[in-house]
mmCIF file of C-alpha atoms and ligand atoms in Angstrom:
data_model
loop_
_atom_site.group_PDB
_atom_site.id
_atom_site.type_symbol
_atom_site.label_atom_id
_atom_site.label_comp_id
_atom_site.label_asym_id
_atom_site.label_seq_id
_atom_site.Cartn_x
_atom_site.Cartn_y
_atom_site.Cartn_z
ATOM 1 C CA UNK A 4 14.381 0.635 1.888
ATOM 2 C CA UNK A 5 17.032 -2.011 2.834
ATOM 3 C CA UNK A 6 18.648 -1.812 -0.334
ATOM 4 C CA UNK A 7 19.116 1.924 -0.845
ATOM 5 C CA UNK A 8 22.026 3.050 0.800
ATOM 6 C CA UNK A 9 21.313 6.631 0.700
ATOM 7 C CA UNK A 10 19.806 8.110 3.800
ATOM 8 C CA UNK A 11 16.253 8.715 3.532
ATOM 9 C CA UNK A 12 16.445 12.304 4.844
ATOM 10 C CA UNK A 13 18.630 13.060 1.628
ATOM 11 C CA UNK A 14 15.260 12.931 -0.592
ATOM 12 C CA UNK A 15 14.991 16.162 -2.393
ATOM 13 C CA UNK A 16 11.466 16.992 -3.592
ATOM 14 C CA UNK A 17 13.108 17.523 -7.164
ATOM 15 C CA UNK A 18 13.850 13.975 -7.273
ATOM 16 C CA UNK A 19 10.237 13.287 -8.029
ATOM 17 C CA UNK A 20 10.437 12.730 -11.645
ATOM 18 C CA UNK A 21 7.653 12.221 -13.995
ATOM 19 C CA UNK A 22 9.360 10.218 -16.451
ATOM 20 C CA UNK A 23 8.615 6.758 -17.737
ATOM 21 C CA UNK A 24 4.638 6.816 -17.118
ATOM 22 C CA UNK A 25 4.026 4.769 -19.956
ATOM 23 C CA UNK A 26 0.695 3.169 -19.260
ATOM 24 C CA UNK A 27 -0.857 1.930 -22.563
ATOM 25 C CA UNK A 28 -4.175 2.437 -23.500
ATOM 26 C CA UNK A 29 -5.115 -1.424 -23.118
ATOM 27 C CA UNK A 30 -3.864 -1.307 -19.712
ATOM 28 C CA UNK A 31 -6.022 1.777 -18.969
ATOM 29 C CA UNK A 32 -9.023 -0.131 -20.283
ATOM 30 C CA UNK A 33 -8.378 -3.262 -18.563
ATOM 31 C CA UNK A 34 -7.915 -1.411 -15.300
ATOM 32 C CA UNK A 35 -11.281 0.215 -15.730
ATOM 33 C CA UNK A 36 -13.023 -3.184 -16.570
ATOM 34 C CA UNK A 37 -11.868 -4.917 -13.528
ATOM 35 C CA UNK A 38 -13.298 -2.540 -10.880
ATOM 36 C CA UNK A 39 -16.474 -2.464 -12.731
ATOM 37 C CA UNK A 40 -18.136 -4.596 -10.215
ATOM 38 C CA UNK A 41 -17.975 -2.202 -7.361
ATOM 39 C CA UNK A 42 -19.624 0.665 -8.977
ATOM 40 C CA UNK A 43 -20.721 2.055 -12.162
ATOM 41 C CA UNK A 44 -18.017 3.649 -14.053
ATOM 42 C CA UNK A 45 -18.362 6.853 -15.793
ATOM 43 C CA UNK A 46 -16.861 6.832 -19.238
ATOM 44 C CA UNK A 47 -13.040 6.926 -18.925
ATOM 45 C CA UNK A 48 -11.393 9.907 -20.582
ATOM 46 C CA UNK A 49 -9.755 9.136 -23.945
ATOM 47 C CA UNK A 50 -6.068 8.819 -23.382
ATOM 48 C CA UNK A 51 -4.059 11.380 -25.486
ATOM 49 C CA UNK A 52 -1.414 9.084 -26.694
ATOM 50 C CA UNK A 53 -0.775 5.144 -26.764
ATOM 51 C CA UNK A 54 2.941 5.276 -25.669
ATOM 52 C CA UNK A 55 5.146 7.507 -23.910
ATOM 53 C CA UNK A 56 2.225 9.368 -22.340
ATOM 54 C CA UNK A 57 2.426 10.755 -19.070
ATOM 55 C CA UNK A 58 -0.243 9.386 -16.826
ATOM 56 C CA UNK A 59 -2.960 11.721 -15.951
ATOM 57 C CA UNK A 60 -6.238 11.252 -14.074
ATOM 58 C CA UNK A 61 -8.162 11.272 -17.227
ATOM 59 C CA UNK A 62 -6.122 8.085 -18.491
ATOM 60 C CA UNK A 63 -7.740 6.037 -15.864
ATOM 61 C CA UNK A 64 -11.623 5.212 -15.531
ATOM 62 C CA UNK A 65 -13.599 7.062 -12.917
ATOM 63 C CA UNK A 66 -15.085 5.496 -9.930
ATOM 64 C CA UNK A 67 -18.439 6.813 -9.287
ATOM 65 C CA UNK A 68 -20.922 7.064 -6.425
ATOM 66 C CA UNK A 69 -18.003 7.527 -3.866
ATOM 67 C CA UNK A 70 -19.007 8.103 -0.450
ATOM 68 C CA UNK A 71 -17.075 10.710 1.549
ATOM 69 C CA UNK A 72 -15.567 9.281 4.842
ATOM 70 C CA UNK A 73 -15.243 10.961 8.288
ATOM 71 C CA UNK A 74 -11.922 9.529 8.642
ATOM 72 C CA UNK A 75 -10.439 11.758 5.802
ATOM 73 C CA UNK A 76 -7.899 14.366 6.670
ATOM 74 C CA UNK A 77 -8.458 17.875 5.390
ATOM 75 C CA UNK A 78 -4.795 18.288 4.776
ATOM 76 C CA UNK A 79 -4.124 19.076 0.960
ATOM 77 C CA UNK A 80 -3.402 15.942 -0.975
ATOM 78 C CA UNK A 81 -0.153 15.520 -2.905
ATOM 79 C CA UNK A 82 -0.631 15.790 -6.561
ATOM 80 C CA UNK A 83 -1.684 13.025 -8.634
ATOM 81 C CA UNK A 84 1.625 13.265 -10.286
ATOM 82 C CA UNK A 85 3.560 12.922 -6.981
ATOM 83 C CA UNK A 86 1.458 10.059 -6.031
ATOM 84 C CA UNK A 87 1.931 8.049 -9.371
ATOM 85 C CA UNK A 88 5.505 8.998 -9.924
ATOM 86 C CA UNK A 89 7.418 8.270 -6.668
ATOM 87 C CA UNK A 90 6.643 4.851 -5.314
ATOM 88 C CA UNK A 91 8.011 1.793 -3.806
ATOM 89 C CA UNK A 92 7.068 -1.400 -5.569
ATOM 90 C CA UNK A 93 10.169 -3.676 -5.433
ATOM 91 C CA UNK A 94 8.655 -6.047 -7.869
ATOM 92 C CA UNK A 95 9.169 -3.566 -10.526
ATOM 93 C CA UNK A 96 12.681 -2.262 -9.524
ATOM 94 C CA UNK A 97 14.079 -0.440 -6.384
ATOM 95 C CA UNK A 98 14.146 3.277 -7.757
ATOM 96 C CA UNK A 99 11.325 5.479 -6.926
ATOM 97 C CA UNK A 100 10.774 6.126 -10.608
ATOM 98 C CA UNK A 101 10.939 2.241 -11.595
ATOM 99 C CA UNK A 102 7.047 1.471 -10.596
ATOM 100 C CA UNK A 103 5.833 4.195 -13.021
ATOM 101 C CA UNK A 104 8.155 2.998 -15.690
ATOM 102 C CA UNK A 105 7.682 -0.943 -15.624
ATOM 103 C CA UNK A 106 4.361 -1.430 -13.927
ATOM 104 C CA UNK A 107 2.402 -1.498 -17.176
ATOM 105 C CA UNK A 108 3.514 -4.987 -17.637
ATOM 106 C CA UNK A 109 1.313 -6.265 -14.910
ATOM 107 C CA UNK A 110 -1.957 -7.796 -16.172
ATOM 108 C CA UNK A 111 -4.920 -6.886 -13.669
ATOM 109 C CA UNK A 112 -7.717 -8.462 -15.440
ATOM 110 C CA UNK A 113 -8.780 -11.181 -14.740
ATOM 111 C CA UNK A 114 -7.622 -11.000 -11.240
ATOM 112 C CA UNK A 115 -9.062 -13.120 -8.338
ATOM 113 C CA UNK A 116 -8.161 -13.402 -4.715
ATOM 114 C CA UNK A 117 -7.976 -16.439 -2.520
ATOM 115 C CA UNK A 118 -9.588 -15.995 1.001
ATOM 116 C CA UNK A 119 -8.886 -19.063 3.154
ATOM 117 C CA UNK A 120 -7.680 -20.326 6.580
ATOM 118 C CA UNK A 121 -9.922 -19.611 9.499
ATOM 119 C CA UNK A 122 -12.850 -18.561 7.962
ATOM 120 C CA UNK A 123 -16.348 -20.608 7.487
ATOM 121 C CA UNK A 124 -16.621 -19.531 3.759
ATOM 122 C CA UNK A 125 -13.037 -19.875 2.186
ATOM 123 C CA UNK A 126 -12.784 -19.631 -1.692
ATOM 124 C CA UNK A 127 -11.399 -18.063 -4.507
ATOM 125 C CA UNK A 128 -13.183 -15.033 -5.742
ATOM 126 C CA UNK A 129 -13.155 -12.976 -8.574
ATOM 127 C CA UNK A 130 -12.222 -9.360 -7.856
ATOM 128 C CA UNK A 131 -15.610 -8.019 -9.151
ATOM 129 C CA UNK A 132 -17.470 -10.375 -6.984
ATOM 130 C CA UNK A 133 -15.313 -9.480 -4.010
ATOM 131 C CA UNK A 134 -16.138 -5.800 -4.584
ATOM 132 C CA UNK A 135 -19.705 -5.858 -5.661
ATOM 133 C CA UNK A 136 -21.656 -5.601 -2.485
ATOM 134 C CA UNK A 137 -19.712 -2.662 -1.122
ATOM 135 C CA UNK A 138 -20.053 1.071 -1.541
ATOM 136 C CA UNK A 139 -16.663 2.604 -2.387
ATOM 137 C CA UNK A 140 -15.503 5.308 0.158
ATOM 138 C CA UNK A 141 -13.007 8.074 -0.444
ATOM 139 C CA UNK A 142 -10.390 7.990 2.273
ATOM 140 C CA UNK A 143 -8.036 10.869 2.195
ATOM 141 C CA UNK A 144 -5.072 9.358 4.358
ATOM 142 C CA UNK A 145 -1.513 10.498 5.304
ATOM 143 C CA UNK A 146 0.924 7.929 4.208
ATOM 144 C CA UNK A 147 4.278 7.798 6.054
ATOM 145 C CA UNK A 148 7.194 5.777 4.707
ATOM 146 C CA UNK A 149 9.555 3.981 6.982
ATOM 147 C CA UNK A 150 12.218 6.074 4.905
ATOM 148 C CA UNK A 151 10.966 9.117 6.449
ATOM 149 C CA UNK A 152 8.960 10.643 3.560
ATOM 150 C CA UNK A 153 5.250 11.055 3.512
ATOM 151 C CA UNK A 154 2.372 12.133 1.090
ATOM 152 C CA UNK A 155 -1.376 12.721 1.605
ATOM 153 C CA UNK A 156 -3.548 10.568 -0.777
ATOM 154 C CA UNK A 157 -7.114 10.396 -1.652
ATOM 155 C CA UNK A 158 -7.608 6.798 -1.810
ATOM 156 C CA UNK A 159 -10.749 4.828 -2.871
ATOM 157 C CA UNK A 160 -11.633 1.661 -0.910
ATOM 158 C CA UNK A 161 -13.593 -0.370 1.230
ATOM 159 C CA UNK A 162 -13.123 -1.116 4.720
ATOM 160 C CA UNK A 163 -11.171 -4.400 5.126
ATOM 161 C CA UNK A 164 -13.294 -5.542 8.114
ATOM 162 C CA UNK A 165 -16.573 -5.286 5.852
ATOM 163 C CA UNK A 166 -15.012 -7.583 3.391
ATOM 164 C CA UNK A 167 -13.485 -10.174 5.780
ATOM 165 C CA UNK A 168 -16.909 -10.524 7.700
ATOM 166 C CA UNK A 169 -18.519 -11.857 4.612
ATOM 167 C CA UNK A 170 -16.538 -14.854 4.773
ATOM 168 C CA UNK A 171 -17.325 -15.551 8.252
ATOM 169 C CA UNK A 172 -13.979 -15.633 10.347
ATOM 170 C CA UNK A 173 -13.808 -18.451 13.135
ATOM 171 C CA UNK A 174 -12.947 -17.687 16.632
ATOM 172 C CA UNK A 175 -9.516 -18.895 15.953
ATOM 173 C CA UNK A 176 -8.708 -16.184 13.564
ATOM 174 C CA UNK A 177 -6.190 -14.188 15.288
ATOM 175 C CA UNK A 178 -4.060 -12.806 12.447
ATOM 176 C CA UNK A 179 -4.449 -11.802 8.618
ATOM 177 C CA UNK A 180 -1.793 -12.656 6.161
ATOM 178 C CA UNK A 181 -1.491 -10.931 2.755
ATOM 179 C CA UNK A 182 0.368 -11.901 -0.465
ATOM 180 C CA UNK A 183 1.173 -10.051 -3.198
ATOM 181 C CA UNK A 184 1.159 -11.982 -6.793
ATOM 182 C CA UNK A 185 4.294 -13.658 -7.911
ATOM 183 C CA UNK A 186 4.817 -13.406 -11.573
ATOM 184 C CA UNK A 187 8.300 -12.542 -12.578
ATOM 185 C CA UNK A 188 7.085 -12.810 -16.208
ATOM 186 C CA UNK A 189 5.157 -9.448 -15.515
ATOM 187 C CA UNK A 190 6.999 -8.312 -12.652
ATOM 188 C CA UNK A 191 10.549 -7.953 -13.636
ATOM 189 C CA UNK A 192 11.865 -6.952 -10.112
ATOM 190 C CA UNK A 193 10.953 -10.418 -9.048
ATOM 191 C CA UNK A 194 13.740 -11.889 -11.093
ATOM 192 C CA UNK A 195 16.241 -10.626 -8.790
ATOM 193 C CA UNK A 196 16.233 -11.902 -5.043
ATOM 194 C CA UNK A 197 15.858 -8.409 -3.588
ATOM 195 C CA UNK A 198 13.350 -9.830 -1.111
ATOM 196 C CA UNK A 199 12.020 -13.333 -0.633
ATOM 197 C CA UNK A 200 9.162 -12.904 -3.164
ATOM 198 C CA UNK A 201 6.314 -13.180 -3.012
ATOM 199 C CA UNK A 202 5.838 -9.917 -0.839
ATOM 200 C CA UNK A 203 4.056 -10.754 2.415
ATOM 201 C CA UNK A 204 2.369 -8.781 5.079
ATOM 202 C CA UNK A 205 0.136 -9.585 8.164
ATOM 203 C CA UNK A 206 -2.049 -7.828 10.628
ATOM 204 C CA UNK A 207 -3.546 -8.833 13.719
ATOM 205 C CA UNK A 208 -7.241 -9.288 13.507
ATOM 206 C CA UNK A 209 -8.243 -6.555 15.534
ATOM 207 C CA UNK A 210 -5.964 -4.241 13.472
ATOM 208 C CA UNK A 211 -7.514 -5.609 10.353
ATOM 209 C CA UNK A 212 -11.051 -4.799 11.534
ATOM 210 C CA UNK A 213 -10.204 -1.463 12.579
ATOM 211 C CA UNK A 214 -12.500 0.949 10.590
ATOM 212 C CA UNK A 215 -9.310 2.775 9.246
ATOM 213 C CA UNK A 216 -7.916 -0.076 7.495
ATOM 214 C CA UNK A 217 -9.148 -0.372 3.795
ATOM 215 C CA UNK A 218 -8.520 -2.305 0.721
ATOM 216 C CA UNK A 219 -8.006 0.308 -1.722
ATOM 217 C CA UNK A 220 -9.082 -0.010 -5.528
ATOM 218 C CA UNK A 221 -8.574 3.636 -6.684
ATOM 219 C CA UNK A 222 -6.951 6.935 -5.991
ATOM 220 C CA UNK A 223 -8.065 10.285 -6.994
ATOM 221 C CA UNK A 224 -11.266 8.863 -7.932
ATOM 222 C CA UNK A 225 -10.073 6.668 -10.533
ATOM 223 C CA UNK A 226 -9.018 3.042 -10.677
ATOM 224 C CA UNK A 227 -5.732 2.351 -8.983
ATOM 225 C CA UNK A 228 -2.792 2.957 -11.291
ATOM 226 C CA UNK A 229 -0.579 -0.142 -11.560
ATOM 227 C CA UNK A 230 2.457 1.328 -9.807
ATOM 228 C CA UNK A 231 0.431 2.090 -6.647
ATOM 229 C CA UNK A 232 -0.582 -1.600 -6.268
ATOM 230 C CA UNK A 233 -3.362 -2.225 -8.923
ATOM 231 C CA UNK A 234 -6.131 -3.693 -8.688
ATOM 232 C CA UNK A 235 -6.315 -4.197 -4.940
ATOM 233 C CA UNK A 236 -4.109 -3.173 -2.227
ATOM 234 C CA UNK A 237 -4.143 -2.783 1.784
ATOM 235 C CA UNK A 238 -4.018 0.713 3.298
ATOM 236 C CA UNK A 239 -3.327 0.962 6.996
ATOM 237 C CA UNK A 240 -2.497 4.659 7.573
ATOM 238 C CA UNK A 241 -1.292 4.409 11.172
ATOM 239 C CA UNK A 242 1.542 2.069 10.028
ATOM 240 C CA UNK A 243 4.655 2.496 7.963
ATOM 241 C CA UNK A 244 3.861 2.191 4.475
ATOM 242 C CA UNK A 245 5.399 -1.117 3.864
ATOM 243 C CA UNK A 246 2.529 -2.531 5.728
ATOM 244 C CA UNK A 247 0.228 -1.482 2.990
ATOM 245 C CA UNK A 248 0.781 -4.249 0.591
ATOM 246 C CA UNK A 249 -0.034 -3.940 -3.070
ATOM 247 C CA UNK A 250 -1.428 -6.112 -5.801
ATOM 248 C CA UNK A 251 -2.958 -8.680 -3.425
ATOM 249 C CA UNK A 252 -3.913 -12.078 -4.327
ATOM 250 C CA UNK A 253 -4.318 -14.024 -1.352
ATOM 251 C CA UNK A 254 -5.670 -13.296 2.264
ATOM 252 C CA UNK A 255 -5.417 -15.859 4.887
ATOM 253 C CA UNK A 256 -6.843 -15.649 8.450
ATOM 254 C CA UNK A 257 -4.521 -17.749 10.826
ATOM 255 C CA UNK A 258 -3.934 -18.825 14.381
ATOM 256 C CA UNK A 259 -0.395 -17.845 14.404
ATOM 257 C CA UNK A 260 1.252 -14.559 13.572
ATOM 258 C CA UNK A 261 2.247 -14.668 9.788
ATOM 259 C CA UNK A 262 5.814 -14.044 8.432
ATOM 260 C CA UNK A 263 6.249 -10.762 6.881
ATOM 261 C CA UNK A 264 8.465 -9.830 4.110
ATOM 262 C CA UNK A 265 10.589 -6.773 5.614
ATOM 263 C CA UNK A 266 10.575 -8.363 9.010
ATOM 264 C CA UNK A 267 12.231 -11.768 7.786
ATOM 265 C CA UNK A 268 14.565 -9.608 5.623
ATOM 266 C CA UNK A 269 15.864 -7.400 8.311
ATOM 267 C CA UNK A 270 14.170 -8.026 11.697
ATOM 268 C CA UNK A 271 16.223 -5.599 13.416
ATOM 269 C CA UNK A 272 15.040 -2.860 11.202
ATOM 270 C CA UNK A 273 11.598 -3.549 10.525
ATOM 271 C CA UNK A 274 9.151 -4.989 12.998
ATOM 272 C CA UNK A 275 5.806 -6.942 12.661
ATOM 273 C CA UNK A 276 3.742 -4.211 14.086
ATOM 274 C CA UNK A 277 5.571 -1.171 12.407
ATOM 275 C CA UNK A 278 3.451 1.534 13.936
ATOM 276 C CA UNK A 279 4.362 4.883 12.985
ATOM 277 C CA UNK A 280 6.356 6.070 16.026
ATOM 278 C CA UNK A 281 8.727 9.046 16.461
ATOM 279 C CA UNK A 282 10.240 7.764 19.725
ATOM 280 C CA UNK A 283 11.643 4.538 18.022
ATOM 281 C CA UNK A 284 14.335 5.318 15.578
ATOM 282 C CA UNK A 285 15.086 2.968 12.647
ATOM 283 C CA UNK A 286 18.739 1.754 13.542
ATOM 284 C CA UNK A 287 20.095 3.667 10.590
ATOM 285 C CA UNK A 288 18.108 7.107 10.789
ATOM 286 C CA UNK A 289 15.713 8.965 12.889
ATOM 287 C CA UNK A 290 12.052 8.781 12.680
ATOM 288 C CA UNK A 291 11.322 11.811 14.541
ATOM 289 C CA UNK A 292 10.527 13.982 11.470
ATOM 290 C CA UNK A 293 9.640 13.335 7.943
ATOM 291 C CA UNK A 294 9.684 15.293 4.432
ATOM 292 C CA UNK A 295 6.250 15.849 3.010
ATOM 293 C CA UNK A 296 6.869 15.193 -0.811
ATOM 294 C CA UNK A 297 6.554 18.590 -2.347
ATOM 295 C CA UNK A 298 7.481 20.408 0.832
ATOM 296 C CA UNK A 299 10.971 21.788 1.604
ATOM 297 C CA UNK A 300 11.302 21.778 5.568
ATOM 298 C CA UNK A 301 10.869 18.668 7.326
ATOM 299 C CA UNK A 302 8.002 18.453 9.745
ATOM 300 C CA UNK A 303 7.446 16.391 12.790
ATOM 301 C CA UNK A 304 6.292 12.883 12.636
ATOM 302 C CA UNK A 305 3.165 12.206 14.783
ATOM 303 C CA UNK A 306 2.807 8.960 16.902
ATOM 304 C CA UNK A 307 0.455 6.460 14.869
ATOM 305 C CA UNK A 308 0.784 8.866 12.127
ATOM 306 C CA UNK A 309 -1.606 11.240 13.694
ATOM 307 C CA UNK A 310 -4.152 8.539 14.047
ATOM 308 C CA UNK A 311 -3.635 7.784 17.963
ATOM 309 C CA UNK A 312 -7.323 8.823 18.795
ATOM 310 C CA UNK A 313 -8.437 5.796 16.739
ATOM 311 C CA UNK A 314 -5.849 3.160 17.225
ATOM 312 C CA UNK A 315 -3.645 3.705 20.404
ATOM 313 C CA UNK A 316 -6.117 1.496 22.367
ATOM 314 C CA UNK A 317 -5.153 -1.384 20.349
ATOM 315 C CA UNK A 318 -1.723 -1.540 21.891
ATOM 316 C CA UNK A 319 -2.703 -0.624 25.513
ATOM 317 C CA UNK A 320 -0.213 -2.564 27.963
ATOM 318 C CA UNK A 321 2.192 -3.280 24.945
ATOM 319 C CA UNK A 322 5.672 -2.276 24.831
ATOM 320 C CA UNK A 323 5.912 -0.614 21.691
ATOM 321 C CA UNK A 324 9.779 -0.255 21.942
ATOM 322 C CA UNK A 325 10.050 -4.088 21.998
ATOM 323 C CA UNK A 326 6.974 -4.404 19.574
ATOM 324 C CA UNK A 327 8.161 -2.165 17.178
HETATM 325 N N1 LIG J 24 3.822 -4.074 -1.673
HETATM 326 C C1 LIG J 24 4.524 -4.653 -2.485
HETATM 327 N N2 LIG J 24 3.926 -5.719 -2.947
HETATM 328 N N3 LIG J 24 5.863 -4.405 -2.760
HETATM 329 C C2 LIG J 24 6.494 -3.432 -2.330
HETATM 330 O O1 LIG J 24 7.578 -3.120 -2.668
HETATM 331 N N4 LIG J 24 6.416 -1.378 -1.016
HETATM 332 C C3 LIG J 24 5.645 -0.668 0.246
HETATM 333 C C4 LIG J 24 4.004 -0.694 0.106
HETATM 334 N N5 LIG J 24 3.425 -1.755 -0.539
HETATM 335 C C5 LIG J 24 5.812 -2.645 -1.533
HETATM 336 C C6 LIG J 24 4.316 -2.664 -1.314
HETATM 337 C C7 LIG J 24 6.112 0.384 0.827
HETATM 338 S S1 LIG J 24 7.833 0.413 1.424
HETATM 339 C C8 LIG J 24 5.481 1.632 0.512
HETATM 340 S S2 LIG J 24 6.088 3.196 1.315
HETATM 341 C C9 LIG J 24 4.294 1.699 -0.015
HETATM 342 O O2 LIG J 24 3.787 0.543 -0.678
HETATM 343 C C10 LIG J 24 4.326 2.741 -1.014
HETATM 344 O O3 LIG J 24 2.943 2.851 -1.622
HETATM 345 P P1 LIG J 24 2.737 3.921 -2.998
HETATM 346 O O4 LIG J 24 3.698 3.642 -3.836
HETATM 347 O O5 LIG J 24 1.347 3.666 -3.469
HETATM 348 O O6 LIG J 24 2.898 5.429 -2.312
#
């Protein structure tokens, strides 16, 4: 984002490489084990090689009993390979291929999430207990990166609002603040001060409670690959992708608007709201069009990434140029 000097419009579909997908078998099995609380797992396909294997869907444990969602788009999803080899996850490096190459060092089991702040029932909860009461839904969403590329991704997740309600937000809860794991020994990108680690994001409480907002634990019917933010990440499909924070360890409900990583790093370039808006350009490039990964021609970017019908009301009366 800030670091790459090349213009986002220059991204060529051929740049999507599949190198470096070196998840080892133990990581696959760990990933599989951790999500077991949410749903019964089908047996994972056996990885074909222990090293230097290209990640294939069959390498990851299958999530079963998925409920389809009326919120899914019927647009064709990007390939599993696109989704898992072209990533932004600066904790593992700033090149698009870095997360696939390096994220296998992330230990995702055991994993727990701290839920605190303005809730009646705060606590540190093991991931499997967090997920256990919920059905897993498949949500095929458009993802629009602020860098002007986009994909369609079949996520598996749970509405964030359903999870938050269990912890009983108080009437003072106005915002939700999220934090990624900080562990430079596992996340090599954190050894450089590219951002003020840990990565932080935030939503207004009504945005968090909107039924489109999910916490994802999988994609393509499988547990989440590490490069996509295993074992738990946020998905807010009407906002630029940087709001969809990966590998979450902390969720805090707050009275005040929380500081968020990209907004702190470059406030003139990345707003707190970050709603997809073709009318408000990034200071260094246009947001009017986007390149769907795998397509040659750019397509127009839609207000709220095409989800205006479900979310435009949240911003009634707000100046979206000022609150960008
Ligand atoms: N979360 C963390 N912790 N670190 C990151 O660098 N990058 C963001 C977001 N979440 C990022 C993150 C950006 S800029 C985008 S576009 C999406 O993740 C990309 O998600 P994907 O790699 O699964 O497509």
